[in-house]
Short mmCIF file of C-alpha atoms in Angstrom, two decimals:
data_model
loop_
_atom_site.label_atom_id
_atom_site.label_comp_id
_atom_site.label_asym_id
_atom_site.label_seq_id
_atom_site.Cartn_x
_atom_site.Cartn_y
_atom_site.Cartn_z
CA UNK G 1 170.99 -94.76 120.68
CA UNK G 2 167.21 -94.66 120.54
CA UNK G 3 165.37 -97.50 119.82
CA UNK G 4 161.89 -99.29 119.95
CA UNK G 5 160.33 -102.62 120.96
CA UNK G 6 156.90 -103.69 120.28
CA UNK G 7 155.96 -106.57 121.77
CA UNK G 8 154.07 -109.47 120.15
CA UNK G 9 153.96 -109.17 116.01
CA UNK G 10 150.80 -110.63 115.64
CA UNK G 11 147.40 -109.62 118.53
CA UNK G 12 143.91 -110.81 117.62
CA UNK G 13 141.09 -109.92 119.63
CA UNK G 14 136.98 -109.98 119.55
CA UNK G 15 134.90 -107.26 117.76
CA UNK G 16 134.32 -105.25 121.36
CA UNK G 17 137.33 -106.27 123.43
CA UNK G 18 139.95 -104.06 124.76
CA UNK G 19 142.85 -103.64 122.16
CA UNK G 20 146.15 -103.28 124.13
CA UNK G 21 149.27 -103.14 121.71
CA UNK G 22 152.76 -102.80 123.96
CA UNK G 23 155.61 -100.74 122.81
CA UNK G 24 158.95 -100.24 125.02
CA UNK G 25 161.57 -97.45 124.27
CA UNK G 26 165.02 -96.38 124.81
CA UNK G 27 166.38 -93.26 124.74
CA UNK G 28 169.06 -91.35 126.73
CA UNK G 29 166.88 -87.67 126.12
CA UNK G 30 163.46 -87.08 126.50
CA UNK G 31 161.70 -88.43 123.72
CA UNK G 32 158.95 -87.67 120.92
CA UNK G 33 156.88 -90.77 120.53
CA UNK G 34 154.02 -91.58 118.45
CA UNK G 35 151.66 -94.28 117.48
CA UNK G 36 151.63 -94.60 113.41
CA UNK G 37 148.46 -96.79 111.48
CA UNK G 38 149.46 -98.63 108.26
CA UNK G 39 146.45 -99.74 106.24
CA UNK G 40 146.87 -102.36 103.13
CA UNK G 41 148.81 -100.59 100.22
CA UNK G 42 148.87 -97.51 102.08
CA UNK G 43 151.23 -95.16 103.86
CA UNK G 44 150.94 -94.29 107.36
CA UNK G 45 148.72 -92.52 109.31
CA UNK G 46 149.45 -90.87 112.48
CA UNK G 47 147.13 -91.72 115.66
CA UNK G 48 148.67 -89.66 118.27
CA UNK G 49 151.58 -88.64 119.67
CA UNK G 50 153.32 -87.63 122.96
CA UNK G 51 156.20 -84.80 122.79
CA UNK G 52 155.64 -82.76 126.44
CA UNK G 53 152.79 -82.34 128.80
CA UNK G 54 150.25 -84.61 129.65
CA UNK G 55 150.87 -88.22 129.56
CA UNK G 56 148.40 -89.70 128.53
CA UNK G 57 147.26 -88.82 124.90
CA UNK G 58 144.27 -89.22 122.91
CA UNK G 59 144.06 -89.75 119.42
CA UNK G 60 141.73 -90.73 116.13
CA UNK G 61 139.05 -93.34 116.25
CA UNK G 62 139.28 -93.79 119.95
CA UNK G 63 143.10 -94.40 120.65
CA UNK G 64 145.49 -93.12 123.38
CA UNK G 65 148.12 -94.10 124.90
CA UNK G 66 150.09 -93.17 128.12
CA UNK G 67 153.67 -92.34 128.49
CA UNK G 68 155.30 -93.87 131.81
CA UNK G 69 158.69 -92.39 132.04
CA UNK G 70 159.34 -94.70 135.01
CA UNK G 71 158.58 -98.32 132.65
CA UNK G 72 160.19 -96.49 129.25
CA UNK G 73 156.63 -97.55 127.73
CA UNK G 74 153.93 -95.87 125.52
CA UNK G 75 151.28 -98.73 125.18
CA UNK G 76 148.35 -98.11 122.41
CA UNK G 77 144.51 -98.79 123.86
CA UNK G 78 141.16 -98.68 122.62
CA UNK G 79 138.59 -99.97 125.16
CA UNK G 80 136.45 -101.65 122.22
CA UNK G 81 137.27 -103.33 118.90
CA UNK G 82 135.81 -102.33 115.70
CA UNK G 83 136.52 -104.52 112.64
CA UNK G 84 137.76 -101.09 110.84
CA UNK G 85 140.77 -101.13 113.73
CA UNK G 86 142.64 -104.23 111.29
CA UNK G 87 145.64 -103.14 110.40
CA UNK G 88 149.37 -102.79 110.92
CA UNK G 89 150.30 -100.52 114.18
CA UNK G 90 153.76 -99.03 114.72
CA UNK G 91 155.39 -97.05 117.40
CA UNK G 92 158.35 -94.64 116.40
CA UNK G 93 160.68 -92.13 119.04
CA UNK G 94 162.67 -89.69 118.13
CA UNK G 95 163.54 -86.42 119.84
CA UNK G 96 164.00 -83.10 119.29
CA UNK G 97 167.83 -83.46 118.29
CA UNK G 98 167.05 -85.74 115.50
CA UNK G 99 164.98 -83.64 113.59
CA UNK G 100 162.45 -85.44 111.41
CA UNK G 101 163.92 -89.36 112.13
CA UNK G 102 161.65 -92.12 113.55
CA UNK G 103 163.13 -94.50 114.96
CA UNK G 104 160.28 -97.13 114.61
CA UNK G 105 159.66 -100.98 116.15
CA UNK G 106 158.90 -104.14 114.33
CA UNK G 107 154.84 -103.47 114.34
CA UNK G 108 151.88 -104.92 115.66
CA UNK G 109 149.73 -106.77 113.22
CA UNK G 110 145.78 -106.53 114.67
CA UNK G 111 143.19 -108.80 113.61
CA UNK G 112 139.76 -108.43 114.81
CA UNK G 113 137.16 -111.13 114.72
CA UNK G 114 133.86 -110.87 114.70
CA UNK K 1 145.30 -78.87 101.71
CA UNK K 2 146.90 -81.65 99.49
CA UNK K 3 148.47 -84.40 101.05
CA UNK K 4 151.86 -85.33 100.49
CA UNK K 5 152.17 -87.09 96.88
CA UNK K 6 154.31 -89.70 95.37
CA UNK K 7 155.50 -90.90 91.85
CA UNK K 8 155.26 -92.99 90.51
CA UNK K 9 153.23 -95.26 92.94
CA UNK K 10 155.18 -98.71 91.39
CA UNK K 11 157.86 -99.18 89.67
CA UNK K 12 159.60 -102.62 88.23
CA UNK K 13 163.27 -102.85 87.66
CA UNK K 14 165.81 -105.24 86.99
CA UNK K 15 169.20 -105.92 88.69
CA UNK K 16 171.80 -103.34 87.59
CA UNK K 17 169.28 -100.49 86.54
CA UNK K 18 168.86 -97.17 88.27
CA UNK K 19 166.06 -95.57 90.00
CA UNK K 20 164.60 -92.30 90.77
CA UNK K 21 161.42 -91.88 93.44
CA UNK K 22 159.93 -88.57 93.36
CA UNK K 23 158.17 -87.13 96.94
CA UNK K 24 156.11 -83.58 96.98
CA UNK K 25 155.28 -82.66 100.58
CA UNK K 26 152.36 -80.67 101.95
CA UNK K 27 152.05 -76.86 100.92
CA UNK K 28 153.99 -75.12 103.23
CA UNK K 29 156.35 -78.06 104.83
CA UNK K 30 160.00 -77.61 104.76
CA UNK K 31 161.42 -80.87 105.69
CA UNK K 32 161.28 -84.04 104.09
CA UNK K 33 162.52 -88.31 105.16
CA UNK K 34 162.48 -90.79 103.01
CA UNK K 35 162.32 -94.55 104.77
CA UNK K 36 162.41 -98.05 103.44
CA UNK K 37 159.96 -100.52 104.54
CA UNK K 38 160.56 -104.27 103.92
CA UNK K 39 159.04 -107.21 105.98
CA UNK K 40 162.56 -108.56 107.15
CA UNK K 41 163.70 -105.29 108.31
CA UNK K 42 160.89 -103.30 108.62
CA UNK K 43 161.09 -99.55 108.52
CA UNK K 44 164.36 -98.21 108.46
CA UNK K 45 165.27 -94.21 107.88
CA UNK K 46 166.97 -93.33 104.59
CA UNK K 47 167.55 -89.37 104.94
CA UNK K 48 166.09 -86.36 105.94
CA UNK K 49 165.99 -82.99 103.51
CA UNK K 50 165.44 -79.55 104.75
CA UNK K 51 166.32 -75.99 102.74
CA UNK K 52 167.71 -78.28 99.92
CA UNK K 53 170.60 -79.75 102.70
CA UNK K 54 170.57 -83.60 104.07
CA UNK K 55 170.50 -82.71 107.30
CA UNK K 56 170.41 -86.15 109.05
CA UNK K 57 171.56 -90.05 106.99
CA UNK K 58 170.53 -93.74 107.93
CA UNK K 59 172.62 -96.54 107.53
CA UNK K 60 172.41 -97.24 103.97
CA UNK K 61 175.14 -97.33 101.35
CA UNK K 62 176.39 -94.61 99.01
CA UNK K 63 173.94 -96.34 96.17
CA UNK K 64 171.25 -94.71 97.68
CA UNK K 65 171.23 -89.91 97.42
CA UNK K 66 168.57 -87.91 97.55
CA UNK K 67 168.49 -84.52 97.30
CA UNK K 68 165.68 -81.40 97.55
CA UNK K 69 164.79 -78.81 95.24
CA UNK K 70 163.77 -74.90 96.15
CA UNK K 71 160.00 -76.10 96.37
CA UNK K 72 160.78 -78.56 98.75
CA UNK K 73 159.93 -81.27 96.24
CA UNK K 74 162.51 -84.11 97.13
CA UNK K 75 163.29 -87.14 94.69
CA UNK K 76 165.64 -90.13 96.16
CA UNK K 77 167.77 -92.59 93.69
CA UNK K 78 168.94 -95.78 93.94
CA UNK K 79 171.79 -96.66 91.10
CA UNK K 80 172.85 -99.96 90.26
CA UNK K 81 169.34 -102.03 91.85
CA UNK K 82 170.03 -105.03 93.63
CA UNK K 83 167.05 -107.47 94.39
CA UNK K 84 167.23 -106.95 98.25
CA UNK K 85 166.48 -103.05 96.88
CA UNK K 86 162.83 -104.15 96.55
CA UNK K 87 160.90 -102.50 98.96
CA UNK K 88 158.10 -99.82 99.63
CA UNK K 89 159.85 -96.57 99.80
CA UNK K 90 157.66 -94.11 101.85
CA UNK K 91 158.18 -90.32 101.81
CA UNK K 92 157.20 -87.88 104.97
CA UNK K 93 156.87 -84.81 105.43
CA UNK K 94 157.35 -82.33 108.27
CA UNK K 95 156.54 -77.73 108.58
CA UNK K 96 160.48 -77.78 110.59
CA UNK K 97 162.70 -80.54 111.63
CA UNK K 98 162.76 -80.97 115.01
CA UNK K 99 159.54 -79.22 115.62
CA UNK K 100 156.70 -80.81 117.42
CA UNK K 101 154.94 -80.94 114.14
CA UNK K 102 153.12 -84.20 113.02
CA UNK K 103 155.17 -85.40 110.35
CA UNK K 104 152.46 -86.69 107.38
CA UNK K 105 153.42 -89.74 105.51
CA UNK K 106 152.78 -90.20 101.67
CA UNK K 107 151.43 -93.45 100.27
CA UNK K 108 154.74 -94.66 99.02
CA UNK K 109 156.29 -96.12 95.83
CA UNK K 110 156.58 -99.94 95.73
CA UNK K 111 160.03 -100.73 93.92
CA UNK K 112 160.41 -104.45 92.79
CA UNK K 113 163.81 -105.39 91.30
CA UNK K 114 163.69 -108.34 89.06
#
């Protein structure tokens, strides 16, 4: 079975500062995996995602991420922190098998301070 | 292109009652999930619709169908409403299941059960 682990619920960092949000997967095929972005009262908002090819993806507002088969891990960065970045951040797998289900973690809550 | 659209956006029931969340995707897109998001467990997958079939089911009882219409326009119901049914009930959706396609979230219907 697939399945998802973000680590650490809460990250805070400075207005400028690298944002580094973890995320750990399992799954026994090769996997779809994305980064979603879930703003106050809103739904969510893709970022970027990584089905084949190169690992390491860019997305919106300065995001990627890089997929290391060898650690099972798709870890979110931005090198610098805008105040805008606040929000909920959730990784999701699923694979080509399971059509249009995300399997997603817990999610990272990101405060910035200024 | 219009996004994909929700209704109503919030809804207040009471224990017992029934409930039906209406989802219309993006012009074009085939495949619609539904998913539950609550802050004890998160974001968890209700169903997936495509060509008016559920093709893939979560882990949730019978209470909760869904179903899909010729349009593509899905609606999901919940009968008999229990309190732990409160939750924000998000809609995606996707041009093929299984396709490398982003799948494009809606902003949701927020469901409390009094």
């Amino acid at each position: 079975a697939q399945s998802v682990t973000q680590l650490g619920s809460h990250v805070s960092v400075s207005e400028g500062a690298l944002v580094l949000l973890r995320c750990n997967y399992s799954s026994s095929v090769p996997p779809y995996l994305f980064w979603y972005v879930q703003y106050p009262n809103q739904g969510l908002q893709l970022l970027l995602k990584y089905t084949t090819g190169a690992t390491l993806v860019k997305g919106i507002n300065g995001f990627e991420a890089e997929f290391k088969k060898s650690e099972t891990s798709f870890h979110l960065t931005k090198p610098s922190a805008h105040m805008s970045d606040a929000a909920e951040y959730f990784c999701a797998v699923s694979d080509y098998n399971q059509g249009g289900k995300l399997i997603f973690g817990q999610g990272t809550e990101l405060s910035v301070k200024p | 292109k219009a996004g994909v659209t929700q209704t109503p956006r919030y809804l207040i029931k009471t224990r017992g009652q029934q409930v039906t969340l209406s989802c219309s995707p993006i012009s074009g897109h085939r495949s619609v999930s539904w998913y539950q998001q609550t802050p004890g467990q998160g974001l968890q997958f209700l169903f997936e619709y495509f060509s008016e079939t559920q093709r893939n089911k979560g882990n949730f009882p019978g209470r909760f169908s869904g179903r899909q219409f010729s349009n593509s326009r899905s609606e999901m119901n919940v009968s008999t409403l229990e309190l732990g049914d409160s939750a924000l009930y998000l809609c995606a959706s996707q041009s093929d299941p299984g396709s490398t396609d982003t799948q494009y979230f809606g902003p949701g219907t927020r469901l409390t059960v009094l």
